[in-house]
Structures are given as C-alpha cells and as structure tokens.
PDB file of C-alpha atoms in Angstrom:
ATOM      1  CA  MET A   1     -61.669 -43.922   6.543  1.00 44.00           C
ATOM      2  CA  LYS A   2     -59.283 -40.968   6.897  1.00 45.00           C
ATOM      3  CA  ILE A   3     -56.337 -40.768   9.282  1.00 41.00           C
ATOM      4  CA  THR A   4     -56.299 -37.207  10.649  1.00 41.00           C
ATOM      5  CA  HIS A   5     -53.225 -35.493  12.125  1.00 40.00           C
ATOM      6  CA  VAL A   6     -54.280 -31.910  12.815  1.00 38.00           C
ATOM      7  CA  SER A   7     -55.969 -29.139  10.870  1.00 34.00           C
ATOM      8  CA  ALA A   8     -53.968 -26.942   8.476  1.00 34.00           C
ATOM      9  CA  ILE A   9     -52.906 -23.658  10.029  1.00 31.00           C
ATOM     10  CA  ALA A  10     -51.748 -21.362   7.203  1.00 32.00           C
ATOM     11  CA  VAL A  11     -52.331 -20.614   3.594  1.00 30.00           C
ATOM     12  CA  PHE A  12     -49.725 -22.179   1.305  1.00 34.00           C
ATOM     13  CA  ALA A  13     -49.279 -19.070  -0.776  1.00 31.00           C
ATOM     14  CA  LEU A  14     -48.071 -17.167   2.279  1.00 31.00           C
ATOM     15  CA  ALA A  15     -45.794 -19.886   3.622  1.00 37.00           C
ATOM     16  CA  SER A  16     -42.136 -18.968   3.979  1.00 38.00           C
ATOM     17  CA  VAL A  17     -39.094 -19.433   6.181  1.00 39.00           C
ATOM     18  CA  ALA A  18     -38.214 -16.473   8.335  1.00 36.00           C
ATOM     19  CA  PHE A  19     -34.889 -15.970  10.049  1.00 37.00           C
ATOM     20  CA  ALA A  20     -34.588 -13.631  13.025  1.00 37.00           C
ATOM     21  CA  ALA A  21     -31.929 -13.561  15.745  1.00 40.00           C
ATOM     22  CA  HIS A  22     -34.418 -13.382  18.628  1.00 46.00           C
ATOM     23  CA  ASP A  23     -37.301 -15.332  17.133  1.00 63.00           C
ATOM     24  CA  GLY A  24     -35.352 -18.245  15.638  1.00 88.00           C
ATOM     25  CA  VAL A  25     -36.398 -20.068  12.507  1.00 94.00           C
ATOM     26  CA  THR A  26     -39.948 -20.566  11.272  1.00 96.00           C
ATOM     27  CA  LEU A  27     -40.414 -23.652   9.095  1.00 97.00           C
ATOM     28  CA  LYS A  28     -43.248 -23.751   6.577  1.00 97.00           C
ATOM     29  CA  ARG A  29     -44.039 -26.103   3.734  1.00 97.00           C
ATOM     30  CA  VAL A  30     -44.596 -24.394   0.380  1.00 96.00           C
ATOM     31  CA  VAL A  31     -46.348 -26.578  -2.177  1.00 95.00           C
ATOM     32  CA  LYS A  32     -47.485 -25.625  -5.682  1.00 95.00           C
ATOM     33  CA  PRO A  33     -50.514 -27.369  -7.236  1.00 96.00           C
ATOM     34  CA  ASN A  34     -50.035 -29.672 -10.184  1.00 96.00           C
ATOM     35  CA  THR A  35     -46.463 -30.508  -9.316  1.00 96.00           C
ATOM     36  CA  SER A  36     -44.798 -33.736  -8.231  1.00 96.00           C
ATOM     37  CA  GLU A  37     -41.635 -35.047  -6.551  1.00 96.00           C
ATOM     38  CA  VAL A  38     -39.939 -38.436  -6.596  1.00 97.00           C
ATOM     39  CA  TYR A  39     -37.956 -40.016  -3.832  1.00 96.00           C
ATOM     40  CA  LYS A  40     -35.589 -42.976  -3.956  1.00 95.00           C
ATOM     41  CA  LEU A  41     -35.974 -45.322  -0.903  1.00 93.00           C
ATOM     42  CA  GLU A  42     -33.393 -47.850   0.094  1.00 93.00           C
ATOM     43  CA  GLN A  43     -33.934 -50.208   3.090  1.00 92.00           C
ATOM     44  CA  LYS A  44     -31.632 -52.913   4.360  1.00 93.00           C
ATOM     45  CA  SER A  45     -32.563 -55.175   7.328  1.00 92.00           C
ATOM     46  CA  LYS A  46     -31.130 -57.985   9.318  1.00 94.00           C
ATOM     47  CA  MET A  47     -33.588 -60.130  11.316  1.00 92.00           C
ATOM     48  CA  ASN A  48     -33.326 -62.956  13.805  1.00 94.00           C
ATOM     49  CA  ILE A  49     -36.492 -65.015  14.210  1.00 91.00           C
ATOM     50  CA  SER A  50     -37.222 -67.768  16.781  1.00 93.00           C
ATOM     51  CA  ILE A  51     -40.420 -69.632  16.108  1.00 84.00           C
ATOM     52  CA  GLY A  52     -41.680 -73.217  16.189  1.00 77.00           C
ATOM     53  CA  GLY A  53     -38.374 -74.447  17.607  1.00 81.00           C
ATOM     54  CA  MET A  54     -36.413 -72.937  14.781  1.00 84.00           C
ATOM     55  CA  ASP A  55     -33.861 -70.076  14.823  1.00 91.00           C
ATOM     56  CA  ILE A  56     -33.782 -68.226  11.559  1.00 88.00           C
ATOM     57  CA  GLU A  57     -31.437 -65.527  10.296  1.00 92.00           C
ATOM     58  CA  GLN A  58     -32.748 -63.422   7.472  1.00 90.00           C
ATOM     59  CA  GLU A  59     -31.452 -60.417   5.525  1.00 92.00           C
ATOM     60  CA  SER A  60     -33.484 -58.257   3.121  1.00 89.00           C
ATOM     61  CA  SER A  61     -32.759 -55.373   0.762  1.00 91.00           C
ATOM     62  CA  VAL A  62     -35.606 -53.323  -0.630  1.00 90.00           C
ATOM     63  CA  GLY A  63     -35.595 -50.473  -3.112  1.00 92.00           C
ATOM     64  CA  ALA A  64     -38.617 -48.372  -3.896  1.00 91.00           C
ATOM     65  CA  SER A  65     -39.654 -45.262  -5.765  1.00 94.00           C
ATOM     66  CA  VAL A  66     -42.085 -42.903  -4.002  1.00 93.00           C
ATOM     67  CA  THR A  67     -43.946 -40.416  -6.113  1.00 95.00           C
ATOM     68  CA  VAL A  68     -45.911 -37.614  -4.497  1.00 96.00           C
ATOM     69  CA  LYS A  69     -48.305 -35.657  -6.735  1.00 97.00           C
ATOM     70  CA  TYR A  70     -49.781 -32.382  -5.393  1.00 97.00           C
ATOM     71  CA  LEU A  71     -53.193 -31.628  -6.873  1.00 97.00           C
ATOM     72  CA  GLU A  72     -55.146 -28.588  -5.671  1.00 96.00           C
ATOM     73  CA  ALA A  73     -55.933 -26.785  -2.417  1.00 96.00           C
ATOM     74  CA  ASN A  74     -58.996 -27.687  -0.485  1.00 94.00           C
ATOM     75  CA  ASP A  75     -61.310 -25.421   1.566  1.00 94.00           C
ATOM     76  CA  LYS A  76     -59.192 -25.983   4.696  1.00 92.00           C
ATOM     77  CA  GLY A  77     -56.085 -24.457   3.185  1.00 91.00           C
ATOM     78  CA  GLU A  78     -54.460 -27.909   2.747  1.00 96.00           C
ATOM     79  CA  MET A  79     -53.154 -29.290  -0.533  1.00 97.00           C
ATOM     80  CA  ASN A  80     -54.680 -32.555  -1.830  1.00 98.00           C
ATOM     81  CA  LEU A  81     -52.122 -35.178  -2.918  1.00 97.00           C
ATOM     82  CA  THR A  82     -51.534 -38.740  -3.917  1.00 96.00           C
ATOM     83  CA  GLN A  83     -48.576 -40.802  -2.738  1.00 93.00           C
ATOM     84  CA  SER A  84     -47.550 -43.880  -4.732  1.00 92.00           C
ATOM     85  CA  MET A  85     -44.910 -46.378  -3.643  1.00 89.00           C
ATOM     86  CA  LYS A  86     -43.488 -48.791  -6.231  1.00 90.00           C
ATOM     87  CA  LEU A  87     -40.983 -51.528  -5.459  1.00 89.00           C
ATOM     88  CA  VAL A  88     -37.984 -51.604  -7.810  1.00 92.00           C
ATOM     89  CA  GLU A  89     -35.827 -54.155  -5.937  1.00 91.00           C
ATOM     90  CA  MET A  90     -36.544 -56.818  -3.366  1.00 86.00           C
ATOM     91  CA  LYS A  91     -33.969 -59.398  -2.213  1.00 88.00           C
ATOM     92  CA  MET A  92     -34.057 -61.778   0.705  1.00 86.00           C
ATOM     93  CA  THR A  93     -31.872 -64.506   2.197  1.00 86.00           C
ATOM     94  CA  GLY A  94     -32.959 -67.420   4.411  1.00 78.00           C
ATOM     95  CA  PRO A  95     -36.074 -69.604   4.360  1.00 69.00           C
ATOM     96  CA  GLY A  96     -38.640 -68.455   1.897  1.00 64.00           C
ATOM     97  CA  ALA A  97     -36.224 -66.406  -0.182  1.00 73.00           C
ATOM     98  CA  ASP A  98     -36.920 -68.529  -3.277  1.00 73.00           C
ATOM     99  CA  GLY A  99     -40.594 -67.593  -3.069  1.00 66.00           C
ATOM    100  CA  VAL A 100     -40.006 -63.832  -3.218  1.00 74.00           C
ATOM    101  CA  PRO A 101     -41.394 -62.583  -6.563  1.00 77.00           C
ATOM    102  CA  PRO A 102     -39.634 -60.040  -8.685  1.00 83.00           C
ATOM    103  CA  ALA A 103     -40.287 -56.489  -7.638  1.00 83.00           C
ATOM    104  CA  SER A 104     -41.648 -55.751 -11.128  1.00 85.00           C
ATOM    105  CA  GLU A 105     -44.555 -58.148 -10.491  1.00 82.00           C
ATOM    106  CA  ILE A 106     -45.740 -56.306  -7.359  1.00 81.00           C
ATOM    107  CA  PRO A 107     -48.193 -53.466  -8.122  1.00 83.00           C
ATOM    108  CA  ALA A 108     -47.659 -49.926  -6.828  1.00 85.00           C
ATOM    109  CA  PHE A 109     -49.383 -48.980  -3.591  1.00 84.00           C
ATOM    110  CA  THR A 110     -51.188 -45.581  -3.801  1.00 89.00           C
ATOM    111  CA  GLN A 111     -52.904 -43.475  -1.157  1.00 89.00           C
ATOM    112  CA  LYS A 112     -54.827 -40.221  -1.289  1.00 93.00           C
ATOM    113  CA  GLY A 113     -54.305 -37.496   1.295  1.00 94.00           C
ATOM    114  CA  THR A 114     -53.529 -33.881   2.144  1.00 96.00           C
ATOM    115  CA  ILE A 115     -50.576 -31.839   3.327  1.00 97.00           C
ATOM    116  CA  SER A 116     -50.600 -28.722   5.567  1.00 97.00           C
ATOM    117  CA  SER A 117     -48.223 -25.796   5.794  1.00 97.00           C
ATOM    118  CA  LEU A 118     -46.685 -27.510   8.829  1.00 97.00           C
ATOM    119  CA  ASN A 119     -45.758 -30.499   6.622  1.00 97.00           C
ATOM    120  CA  ILE A 120     -48.421 -32.603   8.294  1.00 95.00           C
ATOM    121  CA  VAL A 121     -49.650 -35.275   5.914  1.00 93.00           C
ATOM    122  CA  THR A 122     -53.020 -37.009   6.229  1.00 91.00           C
ATOM    123  CA  LEU A 123     -53.244 -40.279   4.292  1.00 87.00           C
ATOM    124  CA  GLU A 124     -56.265 -42.530   3.852  1.00 84.00           C
ATOM    125  CA  ASP A 125     -56.166 -45.715   5.921  1.00 71.00           C
ATOM    126  CA  ALA A 126     -55.489 -48.318   3.289  1.00 64.00           C
ATOM    127  CA  LYS A 127     -54.093 -51.775   3.988  1.00 61.00           C
ATOM    128  CA  MET A 128     -51.044 -52.911   2.076  1.00 60.00           C
ATOM    129  CA  LYS A 129     -51.166 -56.367   0.684  1.00 58.00           C
ATOM    130  CA  GLY A 130     -48.720 -59.236   0.749  1.00 57.00           C
ATOM    131  CA  MET A 131     -45.147 -58.607  -0.227  1.00 54.00           C
ATOM    132  CA  VAL A 132     -45.552 -54.803  -0.166  1.00 58.00           C
ATOM    133  CA  SER A 133     -46.518 -55.029   3.495  1.00 57.00           C
ATOM    134  CA  MET A 134     -43.554 -57.305   4.268  1.00 55.00           C
ATOM    135  CA  ALA A 135     -41.037 -55.320   2.258  1.00 52.00           C
ATOM    136  CA  LEU A 136     -41.987 -51.824   3.364  1.00 54.00           C
ATOM    137  CA  GLY A 137     -43.511 -52.516   6.751  1.00 53.00           C
ATOM    138  CA  SER A 138     -41.528 -50.185   9.038  1.00 46.00           C
ATOM    139  CA  VAL A 139     -41.069 -47.463   6.474  1.00 48.00           C
ATOM    140  CA  SER A 140     -44.766 -47.405   5.690  1.00 50.00           C
ATOM    141  CA  ARG A 141     -45.585 -47.032   9.377  1.00 53.00           C
ATOM    142  CA  LEU A 142     -43.238 -44.028   9.638  1.00 67.00           C
ATOM    143  CA  ASN A 143     -42.664 -42.218   6.353  1.00 71.00           C
ATOM    144  CA  GLY A 144     -39.387 -40.310   6.459  1.00 84.00           C
ATOM    145  CA  ILE A 145     -40.483 -37.977   3.669  1.00 92.00           C
ATOM    146  CA  PHE A 146     -42.842 -35.829   5.783  1.00 94.00           C
ATOM    147  CA  VAL A 147     -41.717 -34.636   9.221  1.00 96.00           C
ATOM    148  CA  THR A 148     -43.973 -32.300  11.136  1.00 96.00           C
ATOM    149  CA  PHE A 149     -42.734 -28.675  11.687  1.00 98.00           C
ATOM    150  CA  SER A 150     -43.219 -26.647  14.859  1.00 98.00           C
ATOM    151  CA  ASP A 151     -45.990 -24.065  14.890  1.00 97.00           C
ATOM    152  CA  LYS A 152     -43.577 -21.676  16.577  1.00 96.00           C
ATOM    153  CA  ALA A 153     -40.231 -20.203  15.683  1.00 97.00           C
ATOM    154  CA  VAL A 154     -37.427 -22.495  16.903  1.00 97.00           C
ATOM    155  CA  ASN A 155     -33.761 -22.225  17.874  1.00 97.00           C
ATOM    156  CA  ALA A 156     -31.098 -24.960  17.887  1.00 97.00           C
ATOM    157  CA  GLY A 157     -32.063 -27.633  20.443  1.00 97.00           C
ATOM    158  CA  ASP A 158     -35.792 -26.856  20.469  1.00 98.00           C
ATOM    159  CA  SER A 159     -38.086 -29.883  20.139  1.00 98.00           C
ATOM    160  CA  TRP A 160     -41.752 -30.539  19.403  1.00 98.00           C
ATOM    161  CA  ASP A 161     -44.045 -33.513  18.834  1.00 97.00           C
ATOM    162  CA  MET A 162     -44.870 -35.307  15.637  1.00 96.00           C
ATOM    163  CA  VAL A 163     -48.184 -37.101  16.079  1.00 93.00           C
ATOM    164  CA  ILE A 164     -48.600 -40.609  14.595  1.00 89.00           C
ATOM    165  CA  PRO A 165     -52.423 -40.940  14.390  1.00 85.00           C
ATOM    166  CA  LYS A 166     -54.184 -43.946  15.810  1.00 84.00           C
ATOM    167  CA  SER A 167     -55.046 -46.760  13.471  1.00 80.00           C
ATOM    168  CA  PRO A 168     -55.225 -50.582  13.644  1.00 81.00           C
ATOM    169  CA  ALA A 169     -51.493 -50.690  12.732  1.00 79.00           C
ATOM    170  CA  THR A 170     -50.572 -48.438  15.692  1.00 84.00           C
ATOM    171  CA  LEU A 171     -52.572 -50.506  18.233  1.00 85.00           C
ATOM    172  CA  ASN A 172     -55.487 -48.002  17.852  1.00 88.00           C
ATOM    173  CA  LYS A 173     -53.705 -45.365  19.893  1.00 90.00           C
ATOM    174  CA  GLU A 174     -52.134 -42.048  19.060  1.00 91.00           C
ATOM    175  CA  GLN A 175     -48.359 -42.092  19.345  1.00 93.00           C
ATOM    176  CA  LYS A 176     -45.704 -39.354  19.252  1.00 95.00           C
ATOM    177  CA  MET A 177     -42.198 -38.945  17.926  1.00 96.00           C
ATOM    178  CA  LYS A 178     -39.863 -36.086  19.008  1.00 97.00           C
ATOM    179  CA  VAL A 179     -38.519 -33.743  16.349  1.00 98.00           C
ATOM    180  CA  THR A 180     -35.563 -31.484  17.195  1.00 98.00           C
ATOM    181  CA  TYR A 181     -34.189 -28.507  15.255  1.00 98.00           C
ATOM    182  CA  VAL A 182     -30.411 -29.129  15.166  1.00 98.00           C
ATOM    183  CA  GLY A 183     -29.373 -26.061  13.153  1.00 97.00           C
ATOM    184  CA  MET A 184     -28.227 -25.198   9.618  1.00 96.00           C
ATOM    185  CA  LYS A 185     -25.700 -27.164   7.611  1.00 91.00           C
ATOM    186  CA  ASP A 186     -24.471 -26.018   4.181  1.00 95.00           C
ATOM    187  CA  GLY A 187     -27.592 -23.854   3.864  1.00 95.00           C
ATOM    188  CA  GLN A 188     -29.965 -26.713   4.699  1.00 97.00           C
ATOM    189  CA  VAL A 189     -32.145 -27.177   7.805  1.00 98.00           C
ATOM    190  CA  GLN A 190     -31.050 -30.089   9.986  1.00 98.00           C
ATOM    191  CA  LEU A 191     -33.822 -31.957  11.938  1.00 98.00           C
ATOM    192  CA  LYS A 192     -33.575 -35.080  14.084  1.00 98.00           C
ATOM    193  CA  MET A 193     -36.467 -37.375  14.862  1.00 97.00           C
ATOM    194  CA  THR A 194     -36.489 -39.879  17.702  1.00 97.00           C
ATOM    195  CA  GLY A 195     -38.960 -42.098  19.480  1.00 95.00           C
ATOM    196  CA  VAL A 196     -40.515 -45.559  19.808  1.00 95.00           C
ATOM    197  CA  LEU A 197     -43.323 -46.659  17.568  1.00 92.00           C
ATOM    198  CA  GLU A 198     -45.525 -49.585  18.615  1.00 92.00           C
ATOM    199  CA  TYR A 199     -47.271 -51.510  15.835  1.00 89.00           C
ATOM    200  CA  LEU A 200     -49.442 -54.465  14.941  1.00 88.00           C
ATOM    201  CA  ILE A 201     -49.395 -56.206  11.536  1.00 83.00           C
ATOM    202  CA  LYS A 202     -51.968 -58.852  10.684  1.00 83.00           C
ATOM    203  CA  MET A 203     -51.736 -61.018   7.557  1.00 80.00           C
ATOM    204  CA  THR A 204     -53.697 -63.878   6.094  1.00 80.00           C
ATOM    205  CA  ALA A 205     -53.248 -66.281   3.216  1.00 75.00           C
ATOM    206  CA  ASP A 206     -55.000 -63.692   1.072  1.00 73.00           C
ATOM    207  CA  ASP A 207     -52.000 -61.377   1.736  1.00 68.00           C
ATOM    208  CA  ILE A 208     -49.267 -64.021   1.419  1.00 68.00           C
ATOM    209  CA  PRO A 209     -49.987 -67.194  -0.537  1.00 67.00           C
ATOM    210  CA  ASN A 210     -49.235 -70.472   1.282  1.00 71.00           C
ATOM    211  CA  LEU A 211     -49.229 -68.836   4.704  1.00 74.00           C
ATOM    212  CA  PRO A 212     -50.199 -71.732   6.992  1.00 80.00           C
ATOM    213  CA  SER A 213     -52.145 -69.615   9.449  1.00 83.00           C
ATOM    214  CA  ASP A 214     -53.201 -66.053  10.116  1.00 87.00           C
ATOM    215  CA  LEU A 215     -50.113 -64.215  11.343  1.00 86.00           C
ATOM    216  CA  ALA A 216     -50.005 -61.319  13.840  1.00 89.00           C
ATOM    217  CA  ILE A 217     -46.765 -59.434  14.408  1.00 89.00           C
ATOM    218  CA  LYS A 218     -46.782 -57.103  17.392  1.00 92.00           C
ATOM    219  CA  GLY A 219     -43.732 -55.039  18.180  1.00 92.00           C
ATOM    220  CA  ALA A 220     -41.984 -51.801  18.887  1.00 93.00           C
ATOM    221  CA  SER A 221     -39.496 -49.922  16.700  1.00 93.00           C
ATOM    222  CA  THR A 222     -36.911 -47.605  18.224  1.00 95.00           C
ATOM    223  CA  VAL A 223     -36.338 -44.908  15.596  1.00 95.00           C
ATOM    224  CA  THR A 224     -33.608 -42.359  14.986  1.00 96.00           C
ATOM    225  CA  ALA A 225     -33.636 -40.216  11.844  1.00 96.00           C
ATOM    226  CA  ASP A 226     -31.559 -37.304  10.529  1.00 97.00           C
ATOM    227  CA  ILE A 227     -33.414 -35.142   8.062  1.00 97.00           C
ATOM    228  CA  LEU A 228     -32.229 -32.375   5.734  1.00 98.00           C
ATOM    229  CA  VAL A 229     -34.847 -29.817   4.658  1.00 98.00           C
ATOM    230  CA  ASP A 230     -34.844 -27.072   2.080  1.00 97.00           C
ATOM    231  CA  PRO A 231     -35.252 -23.796   4.082  1.00 96.00           C
ATOM    232  CA  ALA A 232     -37.102 -22.028   1.287  1.00 96.00           C
ATOM    233  CA  THR A 233     -39.789 -24.659   0.578  1.00 96.00           C
ATOM    234  CA  GLY A 234     -39.725 -27.018   3.594  1.00 97.00           C
ATOM    235  CA  GLN A 235     -39.198 -29.877   1.188  1.00 97.00           C
ATOM    236  CA  THR A 236     -37.356 -32.918   2.553  1.00 97.00           C
ATOM    237  CA  LEU A 237     -34.080 -33.431   0.685  1.00 97.00           C
ATOM    238  CA  GLU A 238     -32.733 -36.486   2.491  1.00 97.00           C
ATOM    239  CA  THR A 239     -33.573 -38.710   5.390  1.00 96.00           C
ATOM    240  CA  THR A 240     -31.249 -41.280   7.009  1.00 96.00           C
ATOM    241  CA  MET A 241     -33.076 -43.496   9.449  1.00 95.00           C
ATOM    242  CA  THR A 242     -32.174 -46.417  11.727  1.00 95.00           C
ATOM    243  CA  MET A 243     -34.741 -48.704  13.361  1.00 93.00           C
ATOM    244  CA  LYS A 244     -34.316 -51.427  15.978  1.00 95.00           C
ATOM    245  CA  ASP A 245     -37.332 -53.688  16.263  1.00 94.00           C
ATOM    246  CA  LYS A 246     -38.456 -56.273  18.810  1.00 95.00           C
ATOM    247  CA  ALA A 247     -41.620 -58.166  17.996  1.00 94.00           C
ATOM    248  CA  THR A 248     -43.720 -61.276  18.877  1.00 95.00           C
ATOM    249  CA  MET A 249     -45.099 -63.490  16.111  1.00 91.00           C
ATOM    250  CA  ASP A 250     -48.336 -65.342  16.679  1.00 92.00           C
ATOM    251  CA  MET A 251     -49.762 -68.130  14.497  1.00 87.00           C
ATOM    252  CA  SER A 252     -51.830 -69.625  17.330  1.00 79.00           C
ATOM    253  CA  ALA A 253     -54.211 -71.359  14.952  1.00 82.00           C
ATOM    254  CA  ILE A 254     -51.469 -73.926  14.346  1.00 85.00           C
ATOM    255  CA  GLY A 255     -49.841 -73.597  17.757  1.00 83.00           C
ATOM    256  CA  MET A 256     -46.841 -71.551  16.695  1.00 88.00           C
ATOM    257  CA  THR A 257     -45.575 -68.419  18.458  1.00 91.00           C
ATOM    258  CA  GLY A 258     -42.193 -66.781  18.547  1.00 93.00           C
ATOM    259  CA  ASP A 259     -40.244 -63.584  18.641  1.00 95.00           C
ATOM    260  CA  SER A 260     -37.943 -61.578  16.397  1.00 94.00           C
ATOM    261  CA  THR A 261     -35.382 -58.806  16.545  1.00 95.00           C
ATOM    262  CA  SER A 262     -34.218 -56.685  13.616  1.00 93.00           C
ATOM    263  CA  ASN A 263     -31.933 -53.842  12.727  1.00 95.00           C
ATOM    264  CA  SER A 264     -32.747 -51.714   9.665  1.00 93.00           C
ATOM    265  CA  THR A 265     -31.311 -48.720   7.875  1.00 94.00           C
ATOM    266  CA  VAL A 266     -33.334 -46.555   5.535  1.00 93.00           C
ATOM    267  CA  LYS A 267     -32.103 -43.864   3.119  1.00 95.00           C
ATOM    268  CA  ILE A 268     -34.657 -41.631   1.390  1.00 95.00           C
ATOM    269  CA  THR A 269     -33.337 -39.140  -1.159  1.00 97.00           C
ATOM    270  CA  LEU A 270     -35.164 -36.544  -3.270  1.00 97.00           C
ATOM    271  CA  GLN A 271     -34.491 -37.180  -7.003  1.00 96.00           C
ATOM    272  CA  LYS A 272     -33.675 -34.305  -9.298  1.00 87.00           C
ATOM    273  CA  PRO A 273     -36.298 -33.652 -12.016  1.00 78.00           C
ATOM    274  CA  LYS A 274     -35.427 -35.053 -15.424  1.00 66.00           C
ATOM    275  CA  ALA A 275     -34.242 -32.497 -17.879  1.00 52.00           C
TER     276      ALA A 275
END
C-alpha cells in the first residue's frame, strides 16, 4: 500500500530557486538520478512512565544513518527513491536496559518511494519491527529530512501546510504541520516547522520478545523544527527538532494501563560525500 501526499507539479530538470524582490523566493527540489545522500541522525529522549503501579524514569540515546538513493524519474515527473535507516547506536537506562541488543544486530529498515519538485516524499506503508520501532518511533513518524515547499513564491513570515498522510500510525486521518519561511542565513534558506502529530503504535511479542501482552501506545507529539536548506537544490542541510510527547499505554489483556510523557531532541545533518 502506498502513502500518497500530492501529485508532482514540475519537471525536475527545470526546477530552480528564483529570487525577486516583489515575488519572494520560490523553493524547488532538484534531484539527479543515480545519486545518493547520507544523513546522520542523533536522538536523545527522557521519558517518565506510570504503569501497573510503577513510576519509571527512562533515558535513551539513538544514533542512525539514513541513506537516500535517487533512482529514475517516473511518468508523473517524480523521482523514484529508496530510503534506508540503519541504527548505529542505541543506549537506554532504566528497566529493560539490559535487554537492549547492540545496534549492529538490528537490520536496516528500507522503504521505496518518490519525491516531487516540492520536496514531497511518498513512502510505502511498511511497519517497522521491534527495537527499530521503539528507537526511532517519533522520528519515523515525522522525518526531518524532507519538508514540503510552498507551491508559490514566499516572503519572510509566509506559511503553508505540510500534509502528513493518513495511515494506521496517524490514527487513519490526514494531519498537517505548518512550515514557515523565516529568511536567509549565511546563504542558506531558513524554515521552521511546527505542529502537533497524533499517533498510534501497536506492538506484539513478534515485535518485541518477552512482551507480556499486546501493547498500544496512543499519543500526541508537539513538534518544533528549524531547518536549513540549500537554495540551489532544495536539499536539506540540517534539521534541529524538539518533540514533547504525551501518551497512554494499554496492555489491557493483562489488566495494565498507564501513561507517559517524554521530551526529545533530534539532530539531522547531511554528511559530506567521501573523497
């Protein structure tokens, strides 16, 4: 099943960034076939959990490498791609920390998709398994690498919507984040993304060994992200994101319910190609 944002609007070969005093800035994503880019992802979280009469404090640190490979254009003017996320570090404190496997033992998670000239990415709806889901949960629901561009020229302070398509993980409803053009900084485009993302994560013992019952986590994440973009290509150079989560946890099969709060910071940085 495919998750669809919107249709592509322009041909990649003609995409560019135009600057005009009265028209503002036009952002376009320029992608060449048979190229790739690698991002370094760092996420740190602090969580407080209250469940089954227990109050648990937990901290986690996750590092991942995200590789995006651009393939060829399709008949809609979009570029086909694959996105692969590989954990390189995973640390946790609190109950269950001893059971966290080394990041090297967790396989990469890969999705096929497309990207349009407005930087709108469509990824196949594939469920992450086990520790990948736990470690990259919030980041996977809202990838800071691709932020939708406006289909009009924009000036500082102008905002537009970024659509998060409906899927089981988003409560089967379409959701929206707000993207704002802040201005230029050191020759780079500054964008800000804000909003609240509601989500539902379901896991079973097939996902996490020794899980005593099916687990459903339903919550909302308040997101603020600052993004730097290359004005010539529309490529994301760096994203700094904070997320504040409130969620309920349900293991009703064994009579356990609870809630959790968490604060997370995420840094996503484009890596320079190796010489």
